[in-house]
Coordinates of C-alpha atoms in Angstrom, one line a residue:
X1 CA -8.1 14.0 89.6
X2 CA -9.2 17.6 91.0
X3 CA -10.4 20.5 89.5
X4 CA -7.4 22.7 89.5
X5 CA -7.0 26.2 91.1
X6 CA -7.4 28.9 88.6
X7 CA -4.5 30.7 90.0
X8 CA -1.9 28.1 89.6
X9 CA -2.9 26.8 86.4
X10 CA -3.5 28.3 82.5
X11 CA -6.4 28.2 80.8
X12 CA -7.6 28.1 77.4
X13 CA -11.2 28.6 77.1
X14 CA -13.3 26.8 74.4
X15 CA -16.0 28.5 72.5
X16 CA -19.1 26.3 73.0
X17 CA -22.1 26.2 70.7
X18 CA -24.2 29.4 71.2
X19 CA -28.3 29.2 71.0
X20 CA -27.8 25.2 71.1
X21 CA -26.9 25.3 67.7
X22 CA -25.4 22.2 65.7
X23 CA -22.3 23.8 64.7
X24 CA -20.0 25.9 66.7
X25 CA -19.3 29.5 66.2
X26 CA -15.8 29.2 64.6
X27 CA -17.1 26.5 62.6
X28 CA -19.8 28.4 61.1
X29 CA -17.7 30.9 60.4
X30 CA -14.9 28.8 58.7
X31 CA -17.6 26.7 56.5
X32 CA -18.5 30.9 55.6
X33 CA -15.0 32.1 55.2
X34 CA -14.0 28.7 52.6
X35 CA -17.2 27.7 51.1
X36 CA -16.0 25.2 48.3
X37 CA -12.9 26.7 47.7
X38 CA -9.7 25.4 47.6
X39 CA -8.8 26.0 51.5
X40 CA -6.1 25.4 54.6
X41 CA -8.1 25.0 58.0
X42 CA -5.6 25.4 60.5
X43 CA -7.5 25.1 64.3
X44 CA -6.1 23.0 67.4
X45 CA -6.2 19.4 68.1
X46 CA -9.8 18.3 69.3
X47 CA -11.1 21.7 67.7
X48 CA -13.7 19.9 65.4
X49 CA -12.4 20.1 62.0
X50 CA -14.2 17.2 61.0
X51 CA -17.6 19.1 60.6
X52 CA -16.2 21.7 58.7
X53 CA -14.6 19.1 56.0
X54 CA -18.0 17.8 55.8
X55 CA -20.0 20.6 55.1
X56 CA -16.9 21.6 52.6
X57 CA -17.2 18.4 50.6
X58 CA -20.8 18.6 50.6
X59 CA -21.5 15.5 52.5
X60 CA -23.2 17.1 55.3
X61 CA -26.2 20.5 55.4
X62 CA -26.1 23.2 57.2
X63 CA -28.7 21.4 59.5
X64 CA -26.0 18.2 60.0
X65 CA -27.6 15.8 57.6
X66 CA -26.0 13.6 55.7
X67 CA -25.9 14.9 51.9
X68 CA -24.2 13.1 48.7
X69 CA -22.9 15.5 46.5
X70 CA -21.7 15.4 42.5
X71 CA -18.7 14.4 42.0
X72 CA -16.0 12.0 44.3
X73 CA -15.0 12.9 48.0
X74 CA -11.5 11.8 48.6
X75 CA -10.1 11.7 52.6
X76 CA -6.3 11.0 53.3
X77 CA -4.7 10.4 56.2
X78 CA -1.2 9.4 57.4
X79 CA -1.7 6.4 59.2
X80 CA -3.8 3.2 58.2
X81 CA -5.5 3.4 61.6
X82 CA -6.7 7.0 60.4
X83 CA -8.5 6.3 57.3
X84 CA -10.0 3.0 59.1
X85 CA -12.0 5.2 61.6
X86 CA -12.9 7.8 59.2
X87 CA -14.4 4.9 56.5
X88 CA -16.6 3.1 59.5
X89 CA -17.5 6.9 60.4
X90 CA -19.0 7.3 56.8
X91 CA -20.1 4.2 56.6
X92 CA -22.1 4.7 59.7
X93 CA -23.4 8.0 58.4
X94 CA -24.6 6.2 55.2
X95 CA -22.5 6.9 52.3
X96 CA -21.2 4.5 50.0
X97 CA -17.8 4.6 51.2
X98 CA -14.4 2.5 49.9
X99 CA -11.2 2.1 51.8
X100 CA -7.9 2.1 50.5
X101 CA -4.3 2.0 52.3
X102 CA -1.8 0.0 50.2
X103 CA -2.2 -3.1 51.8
X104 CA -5.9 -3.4 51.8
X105 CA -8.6 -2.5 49.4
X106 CA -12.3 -2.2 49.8
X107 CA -14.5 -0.7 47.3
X108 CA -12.2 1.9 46.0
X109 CA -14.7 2.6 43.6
X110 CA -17.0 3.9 45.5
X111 CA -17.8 7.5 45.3
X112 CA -16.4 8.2 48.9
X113 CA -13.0 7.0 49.2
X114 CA -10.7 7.3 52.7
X115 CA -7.0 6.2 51.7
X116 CA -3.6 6.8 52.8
X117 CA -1.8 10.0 51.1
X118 CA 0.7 7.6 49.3
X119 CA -2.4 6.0 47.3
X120 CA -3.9 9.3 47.0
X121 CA -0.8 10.0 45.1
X122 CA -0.1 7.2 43.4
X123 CA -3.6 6.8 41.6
X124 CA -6.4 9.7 42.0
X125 CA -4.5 13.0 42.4
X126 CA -4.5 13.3 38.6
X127 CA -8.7 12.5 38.1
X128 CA -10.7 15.7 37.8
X129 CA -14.0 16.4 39.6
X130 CA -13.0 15.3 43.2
X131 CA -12.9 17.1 46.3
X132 CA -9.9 16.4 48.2
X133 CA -9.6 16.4 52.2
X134 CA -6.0 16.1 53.1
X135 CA -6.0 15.9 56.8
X136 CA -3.1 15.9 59.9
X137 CA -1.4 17.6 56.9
X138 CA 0.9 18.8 59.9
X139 CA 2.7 15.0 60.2
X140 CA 4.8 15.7 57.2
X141 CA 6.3 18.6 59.3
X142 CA 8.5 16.1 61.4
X143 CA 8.7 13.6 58.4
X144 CA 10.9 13.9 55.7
X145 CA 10.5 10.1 54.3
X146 CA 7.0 11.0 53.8
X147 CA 6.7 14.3 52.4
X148 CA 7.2 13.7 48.9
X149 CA 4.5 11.8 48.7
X150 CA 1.9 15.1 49.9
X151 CA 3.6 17.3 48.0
X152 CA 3.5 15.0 44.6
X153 CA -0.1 14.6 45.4
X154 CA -0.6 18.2 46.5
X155 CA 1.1 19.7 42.7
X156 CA -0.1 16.8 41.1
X157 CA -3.8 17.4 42.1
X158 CA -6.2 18.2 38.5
X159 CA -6.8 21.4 38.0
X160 CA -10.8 20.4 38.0
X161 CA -10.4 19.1 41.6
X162 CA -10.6 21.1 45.0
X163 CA -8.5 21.2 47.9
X164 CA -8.9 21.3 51.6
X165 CA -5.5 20.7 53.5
X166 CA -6.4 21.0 57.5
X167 CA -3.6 20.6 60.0
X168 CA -3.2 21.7 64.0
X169 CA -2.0 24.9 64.8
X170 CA 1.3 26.2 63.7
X171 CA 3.7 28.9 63.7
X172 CA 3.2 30.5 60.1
X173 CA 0.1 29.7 58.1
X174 CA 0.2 32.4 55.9
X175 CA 4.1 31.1 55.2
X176 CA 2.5 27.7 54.5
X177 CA -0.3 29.4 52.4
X178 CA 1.9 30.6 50.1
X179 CA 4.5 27.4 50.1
X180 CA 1.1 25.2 48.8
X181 CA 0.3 28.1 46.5
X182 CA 3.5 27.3 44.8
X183 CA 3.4 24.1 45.1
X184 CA -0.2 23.4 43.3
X185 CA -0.6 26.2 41.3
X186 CA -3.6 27.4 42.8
X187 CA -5.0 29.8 45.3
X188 CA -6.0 28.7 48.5
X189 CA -7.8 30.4 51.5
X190 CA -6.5 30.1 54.6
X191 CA -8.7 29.8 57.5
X192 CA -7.1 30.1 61.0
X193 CA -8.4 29.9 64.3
X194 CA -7.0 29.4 68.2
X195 CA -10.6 27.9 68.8
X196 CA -11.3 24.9 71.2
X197 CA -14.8 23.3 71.6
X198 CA -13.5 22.3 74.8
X199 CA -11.4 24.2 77.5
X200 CA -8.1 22.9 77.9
X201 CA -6.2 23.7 81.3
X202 CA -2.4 23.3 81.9
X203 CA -1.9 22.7 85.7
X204 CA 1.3 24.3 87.1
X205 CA 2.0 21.2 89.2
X206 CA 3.1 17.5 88.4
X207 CA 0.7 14.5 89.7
X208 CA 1.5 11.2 91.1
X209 CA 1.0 7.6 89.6
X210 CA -1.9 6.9 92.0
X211 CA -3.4 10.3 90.4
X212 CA -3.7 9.3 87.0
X213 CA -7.2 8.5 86.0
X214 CA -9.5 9.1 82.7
X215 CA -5.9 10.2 80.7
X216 CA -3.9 9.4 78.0
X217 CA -0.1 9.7 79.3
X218 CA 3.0 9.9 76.8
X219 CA 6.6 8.1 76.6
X220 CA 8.5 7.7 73.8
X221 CA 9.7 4.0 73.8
X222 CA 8.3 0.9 74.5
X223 CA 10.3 0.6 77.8
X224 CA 9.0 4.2 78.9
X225 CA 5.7 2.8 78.3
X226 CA 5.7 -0.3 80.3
X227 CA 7.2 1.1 83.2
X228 CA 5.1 4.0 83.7
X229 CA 2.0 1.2 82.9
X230 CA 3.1 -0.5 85.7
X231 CA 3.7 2.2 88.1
X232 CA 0.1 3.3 87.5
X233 CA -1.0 -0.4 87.8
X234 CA 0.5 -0.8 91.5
X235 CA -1.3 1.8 92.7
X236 CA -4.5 0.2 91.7
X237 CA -6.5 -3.1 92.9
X238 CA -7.8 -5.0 90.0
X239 CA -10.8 -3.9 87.7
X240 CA -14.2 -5.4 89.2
X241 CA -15.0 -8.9 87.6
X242 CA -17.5 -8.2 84.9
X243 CA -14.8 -5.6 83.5
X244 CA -12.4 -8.2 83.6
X245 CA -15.1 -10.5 82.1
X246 CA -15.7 -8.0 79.6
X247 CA -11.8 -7.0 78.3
X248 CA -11.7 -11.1 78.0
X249 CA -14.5 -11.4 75.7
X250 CA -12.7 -8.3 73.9
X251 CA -9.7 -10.4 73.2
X252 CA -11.3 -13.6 72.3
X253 CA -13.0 -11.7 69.6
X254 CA -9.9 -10.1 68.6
X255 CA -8.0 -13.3 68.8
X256 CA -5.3 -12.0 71.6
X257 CA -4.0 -14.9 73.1
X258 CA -2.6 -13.1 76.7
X259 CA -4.0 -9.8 78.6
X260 CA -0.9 -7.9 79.4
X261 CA -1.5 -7.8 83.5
X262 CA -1.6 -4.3 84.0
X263 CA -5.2 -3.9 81.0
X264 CA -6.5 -5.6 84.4
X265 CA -5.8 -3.2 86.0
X266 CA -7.8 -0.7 83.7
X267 CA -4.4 0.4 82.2
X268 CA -3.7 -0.1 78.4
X269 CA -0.6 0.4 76.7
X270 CA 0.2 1.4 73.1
X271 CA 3.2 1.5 71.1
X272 CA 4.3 0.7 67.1
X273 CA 5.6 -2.8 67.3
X274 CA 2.4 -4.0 69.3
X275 CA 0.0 -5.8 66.6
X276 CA -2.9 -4.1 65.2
X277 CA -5.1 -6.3 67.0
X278 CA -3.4 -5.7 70.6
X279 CA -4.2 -1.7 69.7
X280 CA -7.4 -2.3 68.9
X281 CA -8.3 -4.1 72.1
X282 CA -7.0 -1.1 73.7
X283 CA -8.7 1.2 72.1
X284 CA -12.0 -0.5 72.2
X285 CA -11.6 -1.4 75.5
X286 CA -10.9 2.7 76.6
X287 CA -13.8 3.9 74.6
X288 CA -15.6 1.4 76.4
X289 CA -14.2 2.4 80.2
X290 CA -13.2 -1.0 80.9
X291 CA -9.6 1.1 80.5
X292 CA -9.6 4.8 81.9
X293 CA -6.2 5.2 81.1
X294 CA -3.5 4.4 77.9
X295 CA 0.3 5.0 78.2
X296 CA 1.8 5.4 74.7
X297 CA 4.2 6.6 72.4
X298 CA 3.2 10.1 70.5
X299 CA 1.3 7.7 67.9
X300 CA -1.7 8.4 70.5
X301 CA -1.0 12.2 69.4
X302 CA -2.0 11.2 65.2
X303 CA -5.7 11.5 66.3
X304 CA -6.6 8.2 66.6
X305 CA -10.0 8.4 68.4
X306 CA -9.6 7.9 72.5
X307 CA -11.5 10.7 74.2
X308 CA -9.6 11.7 77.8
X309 CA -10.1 13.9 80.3
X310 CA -6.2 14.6 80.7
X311 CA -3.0 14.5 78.8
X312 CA 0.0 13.7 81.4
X313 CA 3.6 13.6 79.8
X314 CA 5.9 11.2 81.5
X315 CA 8.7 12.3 79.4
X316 CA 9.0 15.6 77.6
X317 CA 12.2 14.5 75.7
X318 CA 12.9 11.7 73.3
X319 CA 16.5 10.1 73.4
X320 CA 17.5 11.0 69.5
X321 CA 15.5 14.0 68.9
X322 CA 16.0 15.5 72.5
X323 CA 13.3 17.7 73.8
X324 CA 9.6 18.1 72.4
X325 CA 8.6 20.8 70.3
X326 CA 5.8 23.4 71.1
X327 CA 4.2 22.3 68.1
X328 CA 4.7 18.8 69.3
X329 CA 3.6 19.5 72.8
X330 CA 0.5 21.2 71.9
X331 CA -0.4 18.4 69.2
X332 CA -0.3 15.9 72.3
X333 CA -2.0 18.3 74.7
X334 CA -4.9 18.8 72.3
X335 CA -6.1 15.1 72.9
X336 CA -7.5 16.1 76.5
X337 CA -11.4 16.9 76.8
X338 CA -14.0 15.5 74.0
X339 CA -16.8 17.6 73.9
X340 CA -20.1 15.4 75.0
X341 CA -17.3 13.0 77.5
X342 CA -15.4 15.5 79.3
X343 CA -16.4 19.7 78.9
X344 CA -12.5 20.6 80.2
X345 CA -9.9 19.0 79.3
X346 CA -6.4 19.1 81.5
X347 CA -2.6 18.8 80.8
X348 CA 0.1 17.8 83.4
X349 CA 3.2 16.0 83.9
X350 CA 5.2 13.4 86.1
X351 CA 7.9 15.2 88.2
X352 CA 11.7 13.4 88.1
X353 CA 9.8 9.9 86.1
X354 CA 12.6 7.4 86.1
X355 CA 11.8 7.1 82.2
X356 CA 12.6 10.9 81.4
X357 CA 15.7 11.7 79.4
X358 CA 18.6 11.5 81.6
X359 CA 19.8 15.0 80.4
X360 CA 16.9 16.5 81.0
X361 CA 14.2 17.3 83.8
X362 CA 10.4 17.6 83.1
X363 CA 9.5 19.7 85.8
X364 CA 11.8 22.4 83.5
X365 CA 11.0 20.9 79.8
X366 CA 7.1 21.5 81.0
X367 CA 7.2 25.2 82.6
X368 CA 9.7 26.5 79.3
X369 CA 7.4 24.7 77.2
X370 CA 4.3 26.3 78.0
X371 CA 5.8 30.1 77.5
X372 CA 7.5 28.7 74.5
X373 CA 6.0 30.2 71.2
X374 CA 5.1 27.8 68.4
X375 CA 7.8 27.3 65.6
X376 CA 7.5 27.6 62.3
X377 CA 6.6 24.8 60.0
X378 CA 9.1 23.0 57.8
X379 CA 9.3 20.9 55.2
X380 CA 12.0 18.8 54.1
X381 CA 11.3 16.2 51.2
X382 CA 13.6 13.6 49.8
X383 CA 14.7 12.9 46.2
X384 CA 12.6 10.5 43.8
X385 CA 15.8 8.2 44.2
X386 CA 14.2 5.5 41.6
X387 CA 13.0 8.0 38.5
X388 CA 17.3 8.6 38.8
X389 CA 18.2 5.7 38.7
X390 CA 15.8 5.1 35.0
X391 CA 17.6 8.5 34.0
X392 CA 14.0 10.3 34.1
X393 CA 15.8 13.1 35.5
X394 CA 18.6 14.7 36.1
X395 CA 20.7 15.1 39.5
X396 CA 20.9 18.6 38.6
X397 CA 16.9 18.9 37.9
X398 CA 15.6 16.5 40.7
X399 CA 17.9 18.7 43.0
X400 CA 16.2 21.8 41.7
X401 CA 12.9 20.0 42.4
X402 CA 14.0 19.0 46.3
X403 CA 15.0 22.4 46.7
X404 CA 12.0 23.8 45.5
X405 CA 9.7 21.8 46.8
X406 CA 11.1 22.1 51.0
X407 CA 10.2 25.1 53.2
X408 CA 12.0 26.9 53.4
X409 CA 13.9 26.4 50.0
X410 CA 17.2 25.0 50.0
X411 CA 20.2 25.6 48.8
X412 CA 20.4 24.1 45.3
X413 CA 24.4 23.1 45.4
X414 CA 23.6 21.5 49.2
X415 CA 21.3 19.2 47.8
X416 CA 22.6 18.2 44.5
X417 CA 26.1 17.2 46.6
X418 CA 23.7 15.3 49.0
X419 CA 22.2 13.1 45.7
X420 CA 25.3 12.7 44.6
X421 CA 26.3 11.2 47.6
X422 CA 23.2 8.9 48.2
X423 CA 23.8 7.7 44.0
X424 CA 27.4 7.3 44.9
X425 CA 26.4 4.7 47.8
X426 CA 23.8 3.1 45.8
X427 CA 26.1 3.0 42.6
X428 CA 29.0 1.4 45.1
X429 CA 26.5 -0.9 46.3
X430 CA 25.8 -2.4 43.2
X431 CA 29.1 -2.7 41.6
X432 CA 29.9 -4.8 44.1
X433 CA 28.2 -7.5 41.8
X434 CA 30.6 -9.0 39.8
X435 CA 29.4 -9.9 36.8
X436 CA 28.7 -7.5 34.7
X437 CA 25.6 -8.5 33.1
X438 CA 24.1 -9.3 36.5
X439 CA 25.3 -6.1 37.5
X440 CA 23.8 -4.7 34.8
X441 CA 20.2 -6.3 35.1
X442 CA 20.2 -5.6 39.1
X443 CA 20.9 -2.0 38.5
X444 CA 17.7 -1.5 35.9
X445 CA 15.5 -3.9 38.2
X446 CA 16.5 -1.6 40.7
X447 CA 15.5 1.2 39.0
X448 CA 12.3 -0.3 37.7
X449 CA 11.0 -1.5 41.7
X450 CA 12.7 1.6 44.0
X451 CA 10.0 1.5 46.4
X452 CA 10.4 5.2 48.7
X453 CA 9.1 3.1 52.1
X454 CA 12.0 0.9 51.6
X455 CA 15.6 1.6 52.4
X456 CA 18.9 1.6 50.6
X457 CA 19.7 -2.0 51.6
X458 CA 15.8 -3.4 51.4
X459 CA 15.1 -2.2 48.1
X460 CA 18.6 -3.5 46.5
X461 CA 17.8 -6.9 48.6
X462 CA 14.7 -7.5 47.0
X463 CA 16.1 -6.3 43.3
X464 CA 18.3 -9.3 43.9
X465 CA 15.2 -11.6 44.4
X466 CA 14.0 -10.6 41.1
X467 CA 17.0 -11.0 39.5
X468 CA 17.9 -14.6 41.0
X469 CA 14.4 -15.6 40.7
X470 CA 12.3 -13.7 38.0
X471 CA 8.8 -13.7 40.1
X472 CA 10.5 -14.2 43.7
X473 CA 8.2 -15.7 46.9
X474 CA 6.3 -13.1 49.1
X475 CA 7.6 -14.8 51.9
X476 CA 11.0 -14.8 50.7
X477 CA 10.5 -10.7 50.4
X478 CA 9.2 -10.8 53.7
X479 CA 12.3 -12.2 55.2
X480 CA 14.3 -9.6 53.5
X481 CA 12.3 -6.6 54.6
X482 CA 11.8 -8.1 58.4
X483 CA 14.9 -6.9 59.1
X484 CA 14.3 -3.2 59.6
X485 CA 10.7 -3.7 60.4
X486 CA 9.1 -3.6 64.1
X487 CA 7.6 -7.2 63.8
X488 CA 7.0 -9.8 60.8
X489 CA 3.8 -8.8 60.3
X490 CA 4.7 -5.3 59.5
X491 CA 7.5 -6.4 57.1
X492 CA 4.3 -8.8 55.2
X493 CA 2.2 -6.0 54.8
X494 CA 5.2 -3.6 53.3
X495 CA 5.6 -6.8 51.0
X496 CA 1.6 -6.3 50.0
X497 CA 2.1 -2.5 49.6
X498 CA 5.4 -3.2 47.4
X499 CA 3.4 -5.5 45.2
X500 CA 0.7 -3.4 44.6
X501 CA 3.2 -0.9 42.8
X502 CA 5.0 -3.0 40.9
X503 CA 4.8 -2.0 37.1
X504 CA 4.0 -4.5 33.7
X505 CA 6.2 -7.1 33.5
X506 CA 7.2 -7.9 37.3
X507 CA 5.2 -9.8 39.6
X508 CA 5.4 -11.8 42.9
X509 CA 4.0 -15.0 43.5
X510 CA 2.7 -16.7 46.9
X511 CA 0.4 -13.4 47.6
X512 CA -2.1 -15.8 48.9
X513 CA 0.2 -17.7 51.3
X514 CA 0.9 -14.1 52.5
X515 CA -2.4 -13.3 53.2
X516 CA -2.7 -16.5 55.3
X517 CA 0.2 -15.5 56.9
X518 CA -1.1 -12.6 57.7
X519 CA -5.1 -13.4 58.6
X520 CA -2.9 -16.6 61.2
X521 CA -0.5 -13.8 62.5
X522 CA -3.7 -11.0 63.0
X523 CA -7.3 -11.7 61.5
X524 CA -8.0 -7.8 62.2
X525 CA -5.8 -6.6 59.4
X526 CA -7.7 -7.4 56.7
X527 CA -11.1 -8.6 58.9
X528 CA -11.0 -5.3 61.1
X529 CA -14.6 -4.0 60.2
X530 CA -16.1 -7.5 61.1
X531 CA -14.3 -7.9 64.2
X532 CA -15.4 -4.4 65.4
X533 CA -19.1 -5.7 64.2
X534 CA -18.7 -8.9 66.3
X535 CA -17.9 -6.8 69.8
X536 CA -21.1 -5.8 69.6
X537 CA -20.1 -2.0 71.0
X538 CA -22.7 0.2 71.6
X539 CA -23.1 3.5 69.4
X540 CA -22.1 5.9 72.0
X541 CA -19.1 3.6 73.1
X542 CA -18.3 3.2 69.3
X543 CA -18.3 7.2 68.5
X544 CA -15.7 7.2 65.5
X545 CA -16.1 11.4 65.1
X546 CA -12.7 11.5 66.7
X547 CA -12.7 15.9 66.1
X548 CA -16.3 16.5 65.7

């Protein structure tokens, strides 16, 4: 792709390393501005927050070498994928480091731990003496069904633990600052900077298919996806033999049975129902340049580690939702340029793309996008549906609490008449039963398993299960929950995750045939670090320092 033209593009210069120095100015002055305090880093995508959470958590001097301080280091992430990268990052760094995400659990004792937020909540936020990294803390802006579980974890962090919440750019940090204030009791600094390590050009014009190289380009379904794939892939003869040679040794090791034609064509493609196995070959297989490009959904926006030179949006609206965000567009944008792969990174789009939003053009979206100012962050959270329904609480106080607890606050009467609503449903639901004493018993087992990943229907499915059964089959859960899930595998490991949290007296049986089911369906799952030993990648291929 060519260098732009200065006058027809905008540009947002980086601030490189002065004096050859490890760390980068901003850097050295956040580490300054928090110390250990309890701290928000706010700074763009690609920025390189990671150093700064290591220095903060003590893991890393001032001179960039690894350091184990006193006391537990806790990461969390949103996604699985997330706390899998940072785990083989610490591991590779030399710290005795555990993973755990709900569905999988490896050394959680260890005195680094990388976990989802959910188990973060669910069993450490109360221990004293950690220090806590809560990262991508801006996901639970566009999230609602996750952001109880951050702010939960967030108030219910010990008093004798620190803090450091970092999250891309947006509108108002010091609104934020004082919502997590609130929220945990505490004080917190805030630490803000525009700051790139890399610059990061938005070209004016759109490119063609046969243009694309080196990028990451977005659509938001899996049919957006595979047609922009093979658009690219037509323009393009196929990869020279021993990259072809090489993505098939990839996905022998990773167990994929087929190549989708258009990887052969150095194109990858990446969306949510694909198996965790079929993303990894992808992304091994772009940090690896056997791929130079990936079309995906905005997963590829969540940080997961695939250094590009360009970011090129083949759609700028999604079909529900409607257009992108600024804060949305920039969290995408921020994945072009990787300092020490490509110095500049460059954002563009693909005029009139047949997968755009019928009501919309992207030519337009683009240009108001880019003189668009960012929006303010928000946070809505949903009630603790099953501490209701064991009477723990009140409508009236868990109402207080959801109003309390979303930014901005919410009107207190809106949201009690909206848990009324959701008990009424629930309530209906279950009366439905007709004998009362099985009606009764599904209503408390209910209470006792509410499981907040789960919906309405899937959670009063598998009550059932317990109460027809006592210790009801995985697989039989499975086949309840693989109705709202992307693919089977996905509805097993909500089944693991759901019986991980199941309190005294309740327990599933055929967890082992489960685990078969999953190591026959994807041995990466549970096998991933393995796997990623067996390709044999080299250490610069196999950089997991996705920000540093």
């Amino acid at each position: 792709m060519r260098r732009p033209d200065r006058e027809e593009d905008l540009e947002f210069q980086g601030s490189p390393g002065e004096g050859g120095g490890l760390f980068y100015p901003w850097q050295e002055e956040a580490c300054h501005a928090i110390g250990g305090r309890d701290a928000i880093l706010s700074a763009p995508t690609g920025s390189g927050k990671t150093w700064v959470a290591y220095r903060w958590a003590g893991l890393m001097d001032r001179e960039g070498r690894p350091n184990m301080p006193a006391g537990r280091v806790i990461f969390t992430a949103p996604i699985k994928a997330l706390s899998n990268e940072r785990y083989l990052d610490l591991r590779n760094m030399g710290f005795d480091v555990g993973l755990e995400t709900g569905d999988f659990k490896k050394n959680s004792d260890a005195p680094v731990l990388c976990c989802t937020q959910e188990i973060y909540t669910l069993k450490y936020c109360r221990r004293p003496n950690q220090r806590v990294i809560v990262d991508e803390f801006h996901f639970i802006f566009g999230d609602p069904d996750r952001a109880r579980a951050y702010m939960d974890g967030i108030r219910g962090t010990h008093r004798d633990s620190r803090l450091l919440v970092m999250s891309a750019t947006f509108g108002n940090p010091g609104t934020v600052k004082d919502y997590l204030e609130e929220m945990a009791q505490r004080d917190f600094v805030l630490y803000e900077t525009s700051q790139r390590v890399t610059r990061l050009v938005f070209r004016r014009k759109g490119v063609k298919f046969s243009q694309i190289h080196d990028a990451l380009v977005f659509a938001f379904s899996r049919k957006g996806v595979e047609y922009v794939a093979r658009e690219i892939a037509r323009t393009r003869k196929r990869l020279p033999r021993e990259d072809r040679s090489r993505l098939r040794e990839m996905a022998y090791i990773l167990e994929v049975d087929q190549i989708p034609e258009v990887l052969l064509k150095g194109v990858g493609i990446y969306y949510g129902s694909l198996l965790p196995k079929e993303k990894l070959l992808v992304e091994m297989a772009f940090r690896e340049r056997v791929l130079d490009v990936v079309v995906g959904t905005d997963a590829l926006s969540l940080g997961v580690n695939l250094p590009a030179e360009t970011v090129v949006f083949a759609q700028l609206a999604k079909f529900f939702d409607g257009p992108l965000t600024k804060n949305e567009f920039l969290q995408m944008s921020g994945r072009a340029g990787r300092r020490g792969f490509f110095e500049t990174g460059y954002v563009t789009f693909i005029p009139k793309s047949r997968c755009e939003h019928p009501d919309y053009d992207t030519e337009r979206l683009y240009a108001k996008l880019l003189g668009a100012p960012k929006e303010p962050a928000r946070i809505e959270v949903r009630p603790a549906v099953g501490a209701l329904l064991r009477k723990e609480r009140t409508y009236e106080e868990e109402a207080r609490v959801v109003a309390q607890c979303s930014l901005p606050k919410r009107e207190f009467e809106t949201v009690l008449a909206e848990i009324e609503e959701t008990m009424y449903l629930i309530n209906r639901t279950v009366g439905l039963v007709k004998d009362p004493e099985t009606r009764r018993r599904l209503k408390r087992v209910l209470g006792d398993l509410w499981f907040d990943e789960m919906s309405v229907p899937s959670n009063i499915g598998a009550a059932h299960l317990f109460v027809r059964h006592g210790t009801p089959h995985a697989l039989d859960l499975a086949e309840v929950l693989r109705r709202e899930e992307r693919n089977y595998l996905q509805a097993l490991l909500k089944v693991k995750r759901y019986a991980n949290r199941l309190p005294e007296g309740y327990s599933i049986q055929g967890l082992d045939e489960l685990d078969q089911e999953v190591n026959r369906i994807d041995p990466t799952v549970f096998g991933f670090e393995e796997k990623i030993g067996q390709l044999k990648v080299s250490e610069e291929g196999w950089d997991l320092d996705e920000e540093v």
